[in-house]
Coordinates of C-alpha atoms in Angstrom, one line a residue:
M7 CA -122.0 20.8 28.0
A8 CA -119.9 18.1 27.1
E9 CA -119.6 20.0 23.9
H10 CA -118.6 23.1 24.8
G11 CA -116.2 21.5 27.5
A12 CA -114.5 18.8 25.0
H13 CA -111.6 21.4 24.3
L14 CA -110.3 20.8 27.0
T15 CA -109.2 17.0 26.8
T16 CA -109.8 17.1 23.0
A17 CA -107.1 19.0 20.4
S18 CA -109.4 21.8 19.5
A19 CA -108.9 23.3 16.6
F20 CA -105.9 21.6 15.7
E21 CA -105.5 17.6 15.7
D22 CA -101.8 17.7 16.9
R23 CA -102.5 20.7 19.8
P24 CA -101.9 19.2 23.3
S25 CA -104.3 19.9 25.8
I26 CA -104.1 21.9 28.5
F27 CA -103.4 19.1 30.8
E28 CA -100.4 17.8 29.0
V29 CA -99.0 21.0 28.9
V30 CA -99.2 22.0 32.6
A31 CA -98.2 18.1 33.4
Q32 CA -94.9 19.1 31.8
D33 CA -94.5 21.9 33.2
S34 CA -94.6 20.1 36.5
L35 CA -92.6 17.6 36.2
M36 CA -89.6 19.7 36.0
S37 CA -90.1 22.2 39.5
A38 CA -90.9 18.2 41.0
V39 CA -87.7 17.2 40.1
R40 CA -85.6 20.5 41.5
P41 CA -86.6 19.8 44.8
A42 CA -86.4 16.3 45.2
L43 CA -82.6 16.4 43.7
Q44 CA -82.4 19.2 46.3
H45 CA -83.1 17.2 49.0
V46 CA -80.7 14.4 48.0
A47 CA -78.2 17.5 48.3
K48 CA -79.0 18.2 51.5
V49 CA -78.9 15.1 52.9
L50 CA -75.6 14.0 51.6
A51 CA -74.0 17.5 52.9
E52 CA -75.6 16.8 55.9
S53 CA -74.6 13.0 56.2
N54 CA -70.2 14.7 55.8
P55 CA -70.8 18.1 55.5
D56 CA -66.4 18.1 53.7
R57 CA -67.0 16.0 51.3
Y58 CA -70.3 16.7 50.1
G59 CA -71.3 20.5 52.0
F60 CA -70.6 21.7 48.0
L61 CA -73.4 19.7 46.7
W62 CA -75.5 22.1 49.5
R63 CA -73.6 25.5 48.5
W64 CA -73.8 25.6 44.9
F65 CA -76.8 23.7 43.9
D66 CA -78.0 26.1 42.3
E67 CA -75.5 26.5 39.8
L68 CA -75.2 22.7 40.1
Y69 CA -78.7 22.3 39.0
T70 CA -78.6 24.6 36.3
L71 CA -75.4 23.4 34.8
L72 CA -76.8 19.5 34.3
D73 CA -80.2 21.3 33.5
L74 CA -78.2 22.9 30.4
L75 CA -76.5 20.2 29.1
L76 CA -80.0 17.7 29.6
Q77 CA -82.0 20.4 27.7
Q78 CA -79.3 20.7 24.9
H79 CA -79.6 17.1 24.5
Y80 CA -83.0 17.5 24.2
L81 CA -83.1 20.3 22.0
S82 CA -80.6 19.5 19.2
S83 CA -82.1 15.4 19.2
C84 CA -86.0 15.8 19.9
S85 CA -86.9 19.4 19.2
A86 CA -88.0 19.8 22.5
S87 CA -87.0 20.6 26.3
F88 CA -86.7 17.1 28.7
S89 CA -90.8 17.1 29.6
E90 CA -91.9 17.9 26.6
N91 CA -90.0 15.1 25.3
F92 CA -91.6 13.3 28.2
Y93 CA -95.0 13.4 27.5
G94 CA -94.5 13.0 23.7
L95 CA -94.1 16.3 22.8
K96 CA -92.1 18.8 20.3
R97 CA -91.3 22.6 19.7
V98 CA -92.3 24.0 15.8
P99 CA -90.6 26.8 14.9
L100 CA -93.1 29.9 14.0
R101 CA -92.8 32.0 11.0
G102 CA -94.3 35.6 11.9
S103 CA -98.1 34.3 13.1
R104 CA -97.5 30.9 11.2
R105 CA -96.2 27.7 12.1
L106 CA -94.0 25.9 9.8
P107 CA -95.4 23.1 8.5
S108 CA -94.3 19.9 9.3
W109 CA -91.3 20.3 10.9
P110 CA -90.0 16.6 12.3
A111 CA -88.3 16.9 15.4
P112 CA -84.9 14.9 14.8
F113 CA -83.6 18.1 12.6
G114 CA -83.8 20.0 15.6
L115 CA -84.8 23.5 15.9
P116 CA -83.1 26.5 13.7
Q117 CA -80.4 27.7 15.6
K118 CA -82.1 31.5 16.4
Q119 CA -85.1 29.5 18.4
H120 CA -82.7 26.9 19.7
W121 CA -80.8 29.5 21.8
K122 CA -83.9 31.1 23.0
S123 CA -85.7 27.4 24.0
L124 CA -82.4 26.9 26.0
C125 CA -81.8 30.3 27.3
L126 CA -85.3 30.9 28.5
L127 CA -85.7 27.1 29.6
V128 CA -82.4 27.1 31.9
L129 CA -81.8 31.0 33.1
V130 CA -84.9 32.5 33.2
P131 CA -85.8 29.3 36.5
Y132 CA -82.4 30.3 38.0
L133 CA -82.7 33.7 38.2
K134 CA -86.2 33.7 39.9
T135 CA -84.8 31.3 42.4
K136 CA -82.1 33.7 42.9
L137 CA -84.3 36.0 43.1
E138 CA -86.7 34.6 45.4
K139 CA -83.4 33.6 47.6
L140 CA -82.5 37.4 48.1
V141 CA -86.1 38.5 49.0
S142 CA -85.8 36.1 51.5
R143 CA -82.4 37.8 52.5
L144 CA -83.7 41.1 52.5
R145 CA -86.6 40.0 54.7
E146 CA -84.9 38.5 57.5
E147 CA -82.6 41.4 57.6
D148 CA -85.0 43.9 57.4
D149 CA -86.9 41.8 60.5
Y150 CA -84.3 42.0 62.6
S151 CA -83.2 45.7 61.6
I152 CA -79.8 44.9 60.7
H153 CA -79.0 48.4 58.6
P154 CA -79.5 51.7 60.2
P155 CA -83.1 53.2 59.9
S156 CA -81.5 55.7 58.1
S157 CA -79.8 54.7 55.6
S158 CA -80.3 54.8 52.4
W159 CA -79.6 51.2 51.4
K160 CA -82.9 49.9 54.3
R161 CA -85.2 52.7 52.2
F162 CA -84.2 51.0 48.2
Y163 CA -84.4 48.1 50.0
R164 CA -87.5 47.9 51.6
A165 CA -89.2 49.7 48.5
F166 CA -88.2 46.3 46.6
L167 CA -89.7 44.1 49.4
A168 CA -93.1 46.2 48.9
A169 CA -93.3 46.2 45.2
Y170 CA -92.1 42.5 44.8
P171 CA -95.2 41.4 45.7
F172 CA -97.1 42.9 42.6
V173 CA -94.4 42.1 40.1
N174 CA -94.7 38.3 41.2
L175 CA -98.4 38.5 40.7
A176 CA -98.1 40.4 37.7
W177 CA -95.4 37.7 36.3
E178 CA -97.7 34.7 37.7
G179 CA -101.2 36.8 35.9
G180 CA -99.0 36.2 33.1
F181 CA -98.8 33.0 33.4
L182 CA -102.6 32.1 34.3
A183 CA -104.2 34.2 31.7
Q184 CA -102.8 32.9 29.0
Q185 CA -103.7 29.4 29.9
L186 CA -107.1 30.5 30.5
C187 CA -106.4 31.8 26.7
Y188 CA -105.3 28.6 25.5
I189 CA -108.0 26.4 27.4
L190 CA -110.6 29.2 25.3
G191 CA -108.8 28.2 21.5
K192 CA -108.0 32.1 21.5
A193 CA -104.2 31.3 22.0
R194 CA -101.4 28.8 20.5
H195 CA -99.4 29.1 23.0
H196 CA -99.9 28.2 27.0
S197 CA -96.9 29.8 28.2
P198 CA -96.0 33.3 27.1
L199 CA -91.6 32.4 27.5
L200 CA -92.6 30.1 24.0
R201 CA -93.9 32.9 22.5
L202 CA -91.0 34.8 23.8
A203 CA -88.7 31.6 21.9
G204 CA -91.0 32.1 18.8
V205 CA -91.9 28.3 18.9
H206 CA -95.5 25.8 19.2
L207 CA -96.0 22.5 21.0
V208 CA -97.4 20.1 18.9
R209 CA -97.5 16.4 19.7
L210 CA -95.2 14.1 17.8
T211 CA -96.4 12.0 15.0
A212 CA -95.7 8.6 13.9
E213 CA -93.3 10.0 11.3
D214 CA -91.4 12.1 13.8
L215 CA -90.8 8.9 16.6
Q216 CA -89.6 6.4 13.5
A217 CA -87.1 9.7 12.7
L218 CA -86.3 9.9 16.1
E219 CA -85.3 5.7 15.8
K220 CA -83.7 5.7 12.9
K221 CA -81.8 8.9 14.2
L222 CA -81.1 7.1 17.1
L223 CA -79.5 3.6 15.2
A224 CA -77.6 6.2 12.7
A225 CA -75.7 7.5 15.7
S226 CA -75.0 4.3 17.2
A227 CA -73.4 3.0 14.4
A228 CA -69.4 3.1 14.2
Q229 CA -68.2 6.1 12.8
P230 CA -64.8 6.4 10.8
P231 CA -62.0 7.2 13.2
T232 CA -60.0 10.5 12.6
C233 CA -56.6 11.1 12.2
S234 CA -56.2 14.9 13.2
V235 CA -55.2 15.0 17.2
K236 CA -57.8 18.2 17.3
G237 CA -60.3 15.9 15.4
Q238 CA -60.1 13.1 18.2
V239 CA -60.5 15.7 20.9
K240 CA -63.3 16.7 19.7
S241 CA -65.1 13.5 18.8
A242 CA -64.2 12.7 22.4
V243 CA -65.3 15.9 24.0
K244 CA -68.7 15.1 21.8
K245 CA -69.2 11.5 23.0
A246 CA -68.7 11.8 26.7
L247 CA -71.1 15.1 26.8
G248 CA -73.4 13.3 24.5
G249 CA -73.2 10.2 26.9
L250 CA -73.5 12.1 30.0
A251 CA -76.5 14.2 28.7
F252 CA -77.8 10.7 28.0
S253 CA -77.3 9.1 31.4
L254 CA -79.1 12.1 32.9
S255 CA -82.1 12.1 31.2
T256 CA -82.1 7.9 31.3
G257 CA -82.2 8.1 34.7
L258 CA -84.5 11.0 35.0
S259 CA -86.6 8.9 32.7
V260 CA -86.7 6.0 35.4
G261 CA -86.5 7.7 38.5
V262 CA -89.3 10.3 37.5
F263 CA -92.1 8.6 39.4
F264 CA -90.0 8.1 42.2
L265 CA -88.8 11.4 42.6
Q266 CA -92.8 12.7 42.3
F267 CA -93.3 10.5 45.2
L268 CA -90.8 11.8 46.9
E269 CA -92.2 15.4 46.3
W270 CA -95.4 14.2 47.7
W271 CA -93.6 12.6 50.8
Y272 CA -92.3 15.7 51.9
S273 CA -95.2 17.9 51.0
S274 CA -96.5 19.7 54.3
E275 CA -100.0 18.0 53.8
N276 CA -98.5 14.4 54.1
Q277 CA -96.2 15.2 57.0
E278 CA -99.2 16.4 59.1
T279 CA -100.7 13.0 58.6
I280 CA -97.9 11.4 59.2
K281 CA -97.4 13.5 62.6
S282 CA -101.1 12.9 63.6
L283 CA -100.4 8.9 62.7
T284 CA -97.2 8.9 64.4
A285 CA -98.1 11.3 67.8
L286 CA -98.5 8.6 70.4
P287 CA -98.7 9.0 74.0
A288 CA -95.6 9.5 75.8
P289 CA -94.5 6.1 77.1
P290 CA -94.9 5.2 81.1
P291 CA -92.1 5.7 83.3
P292 CA -89.6 2.1 83.6
L293 CA -90.3 -0.3 86.2
H294 CA -88.6 -0.1 89.8
L295 CA -86.1 -2.8 89.1
D296 CA -84.2 -2.2 92.3
H297 CA -86.1 -4.1 95.0
D298 CA -82.9 -3.3 97.5
T299 CA -85.1 -1.8 101.0
A300 CA -82.6 0.9 100.4
S301 CA -83.7 2.0 97.1
P302 CA -85.5 5.6 97.3
L303 CA -89.0 5.5 96.6
L304 CA -90.6 8.2 94.0
P305 CA -92.2 11.2 96.0
K306 CA -95.3 12.2 95.7
L307 CA -94.8 16.0 94.5
R308 CA -92.7 16.1 91.2
T309 CA -90.3 19.1 92.2
I310 CA -88.4 16.8 95.0
C311 CA -85.3 14.5 94.4
P312 CA -86.1 11.2 95.0
L313 CA -83.0 11.3 96.8
C314 CA -82.4 14.5 99.2
R315 CA -86.1 14.5 99.3
K316 CA -85.5 18.3 98.9
I317 CA -87.0 20.8 95.9
R318 CA -84.4 19.8 93.3
A319 CA -81.4 22.0 92.7
N320 CA -79.4 21.7 89.2
D321 CA -82.3 19.5 87.9
T322 CA -80.6 16.7 86.0
A323 CA -81.9 13.4 84.1
L324 CA -80.3 9.8 83.7
S325 CA -80.5 9.2 80.2
T326 CA -80.7 5.6 81.1
S327 CA -83.8 6.1 82.9
G328 CA -85.1 9.6 82.3
F329 CA -85.9 10.2 86.2
V330 CA -84.7 13.8 87.1
F331 CA -82.4 14.0 90.7
C332 CA -80.3 17.0 92.2
Y333 CA -77.2 16.8 90.4
R334 CA -75.3 17.2 93.6
C335 CA -77.6 13.5 94.8
A336 CA -76.9 12.2 91.5
Y337 CA -73.6 12.8 90.5
N338 CA -72.5 11.2 93.8
Y339 CA -75.1 8.0 93.3
V340 CA -73.5 7.4 90.1
R341 CA -70.5 7.3 91.0
S342 CA -70.3 5.3 94.2
H343 CA -73.1 2.8 92.6
Q344 CA -72.9 2.5 88.6
R345 CA -76.5 2.5 88.3
C346 CA -80.0 4.3 88.3
P347 CA -81.4 4.7 92.4
I348 CA -84.8 4.6 90.9
T349 CA -84.7 1.6 88.2
G350 CA -81.7 -0.1 89.0
Y351 CA -80.3 0.5 85.2
A352 CA -76.6 0.3 85.0
T353 CA -75.5 4.1 84.7
E354 CA -72.4 5.6 83.8
L355 CA -71.4 9.8 84.9
Q356 CA -72.0 10.9 81.3
H357 CA -75.5 9.7 81.7
L358 CA -76.2 12.7 83.6
V359 CA -77.9 15.1 81.4
K360 CA -78.6 19.0 82.6
L361 CA -82.3 20.7 82.5
Y362 CA -82.5 23.9 81.6
M363 CA -86.2 25.2 82.7
P364 CA -87.0 28.4 81.1
E365 CA -86.5 30.3 83.8
N366 CA -83.3 29.3 83.9

């Protein structure tokens, strides 16, 4: 049995063929980065909407732009996406059904495979996210019946909403079938997108690592200055884009484990565990601190006001103590004594909180 399952963790028919666990892990890496960055943008937007609100409103576009720079940098320098390079993989171009032998990673992909890979890595997730948001918005409109029942638009998007789950099922089913074929050794690609891009994933070799180090050392060497203004501007823009892509890749490489921790921390399962641990019983009411004989005692019935001894009208709580009174009784007492009539805590009129019951 162990021999039959050896292809799950070994290279199967090809020595440099990555296992299913490696390719699935690199696929899930970028899906973990996006929610973490989205949460950071949401926190910044809520803390200062005027300054950081655009981060939340245009998050999809900003993330796509950063992803474009990042993937372009890695495809050009390492022949792999960011997540593939993180797990020690590279893309090798295919000619027909055959893989090109010993394609060095620092050379980059051919132009055709390069642009196909870049579009599939960046545009497909962006369009899929926009489509999911559109479907969610249309479902909300359908629930609240914004459009008249007889309108042609309503019939159209109801048909679209009815067909979308089947289209999404076929999309995900295609990926699952491709992964099963990859596990059984019947396919070179674990994803249909790699087949469309005309590339194949393999592990980085020792020669690739040495070539990448030499390329990095050569890039860091001083370049001869250009005399023309156009050449200087082009060189400055190229350096700026390369520095930005390198900063993004370095920051993501360092913070990838922190981002995965954030994904686990804000997962629904972990939040339910936290709520179960922090769901403590409500604390008891504060002690009676006012020992004045004129201070009212708490009535036995919870619907009775401690001041007027009648059923409360316009329930109002004091935020300093939590006790509830009639609004008129609490207002007159606090205005005159500046304290809670039960606990004696210092209280001002701004500490009165009006309570609204469901029947109100």
